[in-house]
């Protein structure tokens, strides 16, 4: 079963057992909703249940059941929060994809069909997602994940088709 990281626990926040979370999800409000059960990469705490969540400025703050003081909260620092990929809802738009669906896809040139590499990661800078492509020569190419450059994603075929501007993949 494939597990996906949806967040990483940061420092304790306040004295009541809350922690900061670095979210790796596009919908932290739903992912960290009260009652959500999150698996972890910690043998000491394999499952954490969200008892409360809020924003404090730009920071996601979460409290977990059974974590009631700052000292206990601090022991959670660095734990990765995980969900089963199969538990994720289907995307509502046929042109939306989860990162894990894109990683591993072969990248082909729109005009020539040439294999340009393989998607190895998806980055999320402020403007638009970026596909990290491992090229056959071992170098990486960063490709903005916008329809003008990536017109076709075919999950069934395991391919991404790119129409790169001049200079990209040169």
PDB file of C-alpha atoms in Angstrom:
ATOM      1  CA  UNK A   1       0.000   0.000   0.000  1.00  0.00           C
ATOM      2  CA  UNK A   2       1.426   3.357  -1.027  1.00  0.00           C
ATOM      3  CA  UNK A   3       1.583   6.020   1.653  1.00  0.00           C
ATOM      4  CA  UNK A   4       1.825   9.711   0.869  1.00  0.00           C
ATOM      5  CA  UNK A   5       3.296  12.362   3.100  1.00  0.00           C
ATOM      6  CA  UNK A   6       0.754  15.099   3.841  1.00  0.00           C
ATOM      7  CA  UNK A   7       2.725  17.012   6.452  1.00  0.00           C
ATOM      8  CA  UNK A   8       5.644  17.209   8.837  1.00  0.00           C
ATOM      9  CA  UNK A   9       5.339  18.171  12.473  1.00  0.00           C
ATOM     10  CA  UNK A  10       7.382  21.183  13.506  1.00  0.00           C
ATOM     11  CA  UNK A  11       7.915  22.863  16.849  1.00  0.00           C
ATOM     12  CA  UNK A  12       5.522  22.969  19.770  1.00  0.00           C
ATOM     13  CA  UNK A  13       3.135  25.952  19.663  1.00  0.00           C
ATOM     14  CA  UNK A  14       2.064  27.298  23.039  1.00  0.00           C
ATOM     15  CA  UNK A  15       1.711  25.267  26.221  1.00  0.00           C
ATOM     16  CA  UNK A  16      -1.380  23.133  25.494  1.00  0.00           C
ATOM     17  CA  UNK A  17       0.210  20.471  23.311  1.00  0.00           C
ATOM     18  CA  UNK A  18      -0.333  22.034  19.905  1.00  0.00           C
ATOM     19  CA  UNK A  19       2.313  21.792  17.171  1.00  0.00           C
ATOM     20  CA  UNK A  20       3.034  23.578  13.940  1.00  0.00           C
ATOM     21  CA  UNK A  21       2.631  21.581  10.748  1.00  0.00           C
ATOM     22  CA  UNK A  22       4.378  22.026   7.421  1.00  0.00           C
ATOM     23  CA  UNK A  23       1.599  20.801   5.116  1.00  0.00           C
ATOM     24  CA  UNK A  24       2.339  18.915   1.904  1.00  0.00           C
ATOM     25  CA  UNK A  25      -1.261  18.917   0.722  1.00  0.00           C
ATOM     26  CA  UNK A  26      -3.341  21.348  -1.282  1.00  0.00           C
ATOM     27  CA  UNK A  27      -6.229  21.102   1.208  1.00  0.00           C
ATOM     28  CA  UNK A  28      -4.819  21.296   4.763  1.00  0.00           C
ATOM     29  CA  UNK A  29      -8.206  22.280   6.202  1.00  0.00           C
ATOM     30  CA  UNK A  30      -9.704  18.979   5.089  1.00  0.00           C
ATOM     31  CA  UNK A  31      -6.608  16.853   5.716  1.00  0.00           C
ATOM     32  CA  UNK A  32      -6.163  18.167   9.284  1.00  0.00           C
ATOM     33  CA  UNK A  33      -9.860  18.356  10.175  1.00  0.00           C
ATOM     34  CA  UNK A  34     -10.908  17.347  13.682  1.00  0.00           C
ATOM     35  CA  UNK A  35     -11.165  13.559  13.882  1.00  0.00           C
ATOM     36  CA  UNK A  36      -8.746  12.866  11.015  1.00  0.00           C
ATOM     37  CA  UNK A  37      -6.579   9.805  11.671  1.00  0.00           C
ATOM     38  CA  UNK A  38      -3.084  10.254  10.308  1.00  0.00           C
ATOM     39  CA  UNK A  39      -0.498   7.531  10.104  1.00  0.00           C
ATOM     40  CA  UNK A  40       3.081   8.476  10.952  1.00  0.00           C
ATOM     41  CA  UNK A  41       6.620   7.312  10.342  1.00  0.00           C
ATOM     42  CA  UNK A  42       7.125   6.967  14.115  1.00  0.00           C
ATOM     43  CA  UNK A  43       7.057   3.546  15.791  1.00  0.00           C
ATOM     44  CA  UNK A  44       6.329   5.275  19.114  1.00  0.00           C
ATOM     45  CA  UNK A  45       3.236   7.031  17.719  1.00  0.00           C
ATOM     46  CA  UNK A  46       2.076   5.162  14.598  1.00  0.00           C
ATOM     47  CA  UNK A  47      -1.286   7.001  14.457  1.00  0.00           C
ATOM     48  CA  UNK A  48      -2.251  10.509  15.537  1.00  0.00           C
ATOM     49  CA  UNK A  49      -5.847  11.753  15.677  1.00  0.00           C
ATOM     50  CA  UNK A  50      -6.496  15.462  15.116  1.00  0.00           C
ATOM     51  CA  UNK A  51      -8.198  17.053  18.125  1.00  0.00           C
ATOM     52  CA  UNK A  52      -8.133  20.611  16.798  1.00  0.00           C
ATOM     53  CA  UNK A  53      -6.670  22.667  13.985  1.00  0.00           C
ATOM     54  CA  UNK A  54      -6.403  26.343  13.152  1.00  0.00           C
ATOM     55  CA  UNK A  55      -4.293  28.904  11.380  1.00  0.00           C
ATOM     56  CA  UNK A  56      -2.077  31.292  13.267  1.00  0.00           C
ATOM     57  CA  UNK A  57      -1.083  33.715  10.545  1.00  0.00           C
ATOM     58  CA  UNK A  58       0.565  31.636   7.813  1.00  0.00           C
ATOM     59  CA  UNK A  59       1.208  28.735  10.215  1.00  0.00           C
ATOM     60  CA  UNK A  60      -0.960  25.590  10.414  1.00  0.00           C
ATOM     61  CA  UNK A  61      -1.397  24.700  14.103  1.00  0.00           C
ATOM     62  CA  UNK A  62      -2.721  21.259  15.072  1.00  0.00           C
ATOM     63  CA  UNK A  63      -3.525  19.561  18.353  1.00  0.00           C
ATOM     64  CA  UNK A  64      -3.646  15.767  18.622  1.00  0.00           C
ATOM     65  CA  UNK A  65      -5.649  13.592  20.978  1.00  0.00           C
ATOM     66  CA  UNK A  66      -3.621  12.697  24.070  1.00  0.00           C
ATOM     67  CA  UNK A  67      -1.012  15.423  23.528  1.00  0.00           C
ATOM     68  CA  UNK A  68      -1.848  17.979  26.220  1.00  0.00           C
ATOM     69  CA  UNK A  69       1.384  19.797  27.112  1.00  0.00           C
ATOM     70  CA  UNK A  70       4.336  21.458  25.440  1.00  0.00           C
ATOM     71  CA  UNK A  71       6.893  18.830  26.521  1.00  0.00           C
ATOM     72  CA  UNK A  72       4.917  15.973  24.952  1.00  0.00           C
ATOM     73  CA  UNK A  73       4.238  18.055  21.844  1.00  0.00           C
ATOM     74  CA  UNK A  74       7.964  18.680  21.434  1.00  0.00           C
ATOM     75  CA  UNK A  75       8.560  14.889  21.231  1.00  0.00           C
ATOM     76  CA  UNK A  76       6.527  14.850  18.006  1.00  0.00           C
ATOM     77  CA  UNK A  77       8.880  17.242  16.198  1.00  0.00           C
ATOM     78  CA  UNK A  78      10.042  15.886  12.827  1.00  0.00           C
ATOM     79  CA  UNK A  79       7.393  13.159  12.551  1.00  0.00           C
ATOM     80  CA  UNK A  80       5.978  12.787   9.035  1.00  0.00           C
ATOM     81  CA  UNK A  81       2.204  12.525   8.684  1.00  0.00           C
ATOM     82  CA  UNK A  82       0.993   9.991   6.110  1.00  0.00           C
ATOM     83  CA  UNK A  83      -2.199   8.815   4.402  1.00  0.00           C
ATOM     84  CA  UNK A  84      -2.887   5.822   2.177  1.00  0.00           C
ATOM     85  CA  UNK A  85      -2.921   6.831  -1.489  1.00  0.00           C
ATOM     86  CA  UNK A  86      -5.964   4.609  -2.059  1.00  0.00           C
ATOM     87  CA  UNK A  87      -7.919   6.632   0.538  1.00  0.00           C
ATOM     88  CA  UNK A  88      -7.619   9.864  -1.435  1.00  0.00           C
ATOM     89  CA  UNK A  89     -10.772  11.017  -3.218  1.00  0.00           C
ATOM     90  CA  UNK A  90     -10.904  11.055  -6.993  1.00  0.00           C
ATOM     91  CA  UNK A  91     -10.025  14.436  -8.445  1.00  0.00           C
ATOM     92  CA  UNK A  92     -13.017  16.412  -9.657  1.00  0.00           C
ATOM     93  CA  UNK A  93     -11.293  17.684 -12.812  1.00  0.00           C
ATOM     94  CA  UNK A  94      -9.850  15.286 -15.383  1.00  0.00           C
ATOM     95  CA  UNK A  95      -6.876  17.660 -15.727  1.00  0.00           C
ATOM     96  CA  UNK A  96      -5.994  17.501 -12.005  1.00  0.00           C
ATOM     97  CA  UNK A  97      -3.548  14.951 -10.692  1.00  0.00           C
ATOM     98  CA  UNK A  98      -1.999  13.955  -7.420  1.00  0.00           C
ATOM     99  CA  UNK A  99       1.790  14.256  -7.357  1.00  0.00           C
ATOM    100  CA  UNK A 100       2.241  10.516  -6.817  1.00  0.00           C
ATOM    101  CA  UNK A 101       0.307   9.841 -10.045  1.00  0.00           C
ATOM    102  CA  UNK A 102       2.802  11.885 -12.064  1.00  0.00           C
ATOM    103  CA  UNK A 103       6.036  10.570 -10.560  1.00  0.00           C
ATOM    104  CA  UNK A 104       7.389   7.747 -12.703  1.00  0.00           C
ATOM    105  CA  UNK A 105       5.650   8.766 -15.936  1.00  0.00           C
ATOM    106  CA  UNK A 106       7.733   8.753 -19.120  1.00  0.00           C
ATOM    107  CA  UNK A 107       8.082  12.168 -20.769  1.00  0.00           C
ATOM    108  CA  UNK A 108       7.719  12.370 -24.552  1.00  0.00           C
ATOM    109  CA  UNK A 109       8.244  15.254 -26.992  1.00  0.00           C
ATOM    110  CA  UNK A 110       4.958  16.464 -28.480  1.00  0.00           C
ATOM    111  CA  UNK A 111       6.201  16.637 -32.087  1.00  0.00           C
ATOM    112  CA  UNK A 112       8.839  13.918 -32.362  1.00  0.00           C
ATOM    113  CA  UNK A 113       7.688  11.374 -29.763  1.00  0.00           C
ATOM    114  CA  UNK A 114      11.280  11.262 -28.486  1.00  0.00           C
ATOM    115  CA  UNK A 115      11.610  10.077 -24.894  1.00  0.00           C
ATOM    116  CA  UNK A 116      12.908  13.065 -22.945  1.00  0.00           C
ATOM    117  CA  UNK A 117      13.071  11.439 -19.518  1.00  0.00           C
ATOM    118  CA  UNK A 118      10.978  10.511 -16.509  1.00  0.00           C
ATOM    119  CA  UNK A 119       9.077  12.576 -13.934  1.00  0.00           C
ATOM    120  CA  UNK A 120      10.915  12.130 -10.617  1.00  0.00           C
ATOM    121  CA  UNK A 121       9.280  14.854  -8.505  1.00  0.00           C
ATOM    122  CA  UNK A 122       6.706  17.625  -8.502  1.00  0.00           C
ATOM    123  CA  UNK A 123       7.618  20.968  -6.919  1.00  0.00           C
ATOM    124  CA  UNK A 124       5.070  23.532  -5.786  1.00  0.00           C
ATOM    125  CA  UNK A 125       6.506  27.057  -6.015  1.00  0.00           C
ATOM    126  CA  UNK A 126       4.012  29.953  -5.800  1.00  0.00           C
ATOM    127  CA  UNK A 127       3.328  30.394  -9.534  1.00  0.00           C
ATOM    128  CA  UNK A 128       2.567  26.905 -10.855  1.00  0.00           C
ATOM    129  CA  UNK A 129       3.623  23.328 -10.158  1.00  0.00           C
ATOM    130  CA  UNK A 130       6.888  22.246 -11.777  1.00  0.00           C
ATOM    131  CA  UNK A 131       7.713  18.747 -12.991  1.00  0.00           C
ATOM    132  CA  UNK A 132      11.248  17.597 -12.238  1.00  0.00           C
ATOM    133  CA  UNK A 133      12.342  15.463 -15.184  1.00  0.00           C
ATOM    134  CA  UNK A 134      15.316  13.103 -14.966  1.00  0.00           C
ATOM    135  CA  UNK A 135      16.801  13.100 -18.468  1.00  0.00           C
ATOM    136  CA  UNK A 136      18.479  10.035 -20.023  1.00  0.00           C
ATOM    137  CA  UNK A 137      21.912  11.671 -19.579  1.00  0.00           C
ATOM    138  CA  UNK A 138      21.283  11.983 -15.823  1.00  0.00           C
ATOM    139  CA  UNK A 139      20.625  15.732 -15.762  1.00  0.00           C
ATOM    140  CA  UNK A 140      17.391  17.289 -14.544  1.00  0.00           C
ATOM    141  CA  UNK A 141      15.031  19.553 -16.431  1.00  0.00           C
ATOM    142  CA  UNK A 142      12.404  21.657 -14.663  1.00  0.00           C
ATOM    143  CA  UNK A 143       9.169  21.895 -16.641  1.00  0.00           C
ATOM    144  CA  UNK A 144       6.315  24.202 -15.618  1.00  0.00           C
ATOM    145  CA  UNK A 145       3.198  22.032 -15.306  1.00  0.00           C
ATOM    146  CA  UNK A 146       0.941  24.239 -17.428  1.00  0.00           C
ATOM    147  CA  UNK A 147      -1.205  23.116 -20.359  1.00  0.00           C
ATOM    148  CA  UNK A 148       0.771  25.202 -22.881  1.00  0.00           C
ATOM    149  CA  UNK A 149       3.905  23.130 -22.147  1.00  0.00           C
ATOM    150  CA  UNK A 150       2.353  19.886 -20.891  1.00  0.00           C
ATOM    151  CA  UNK A 151      -0.683  19.395 -23.130  1.00  0.00           C
ATOM    152  CA  UNK A 152      -1.251  15.681 -22.421  1.00  0.00           C
ATOM    153  CA  UNK A 153      -1.040  13.488 -19.332  1.00  0.00           C
ATOM    154  CA  UNK A 154      -2.054   9.881 -20.000  1.00  0.00           C
ATOM    155  CA  UNK A 155      -2.010   7.958 -16.732  1.00  0.00           C
ATOM    156  CA  UNK A 156      -3.191   4.743 -18.396  1.00  0.00           C
ATOM    157  CA  UNK A 157      -0.294   4.843 -20.860  1.00  0.00           C
ATOM    158  CA  UNK A 158       2.144   6.069 -18.218  1.00  0.00           C
ATOM    159  CA  UNK A 159       3.183   9.102 -20.249  1.00  0.00           C
ATOM    160  CA  UNK A 160       3.385  12.875 -20.196  1.00  0.00           C
ATOM    161  CA  UNK A 161       3.642  14.749 -23.480  1.00  0.00           C
ATOM    162  CA  UNK A 162       5.524  18.051 -23.465  1.00  0.00           C
ATOM    163  CA  UNK A 163       5.715  20.802 -26.065  1.00  0.00           C
ATOM    164  CA  UNK A 164       8.837  22.553 -24.766  1.00  0.00           C
ATOM    165  CA  UNK A 165       9.735  26.097 -25.694  1.00  0.00           C
ATOM    166  CA  UNK A 166      13.026  26.734 -27.492  1.00  0.00           C
ATOM    167  CA  UNK A 167      15.967  26.093 -25.202  1.00  0.00           C
ATOM    168  CA  UNK A 168      14.210  23.634 -22.905  1.00  0.00           C
ATOM    169  CA  UNK A 169      15.655  20.117 -23.241  1.00  0.00           C
ATOM    170  CA  UNK A 170      18.480  21.593 -25.354  1.00  0.00           C
TER     171      UNK A 170
END
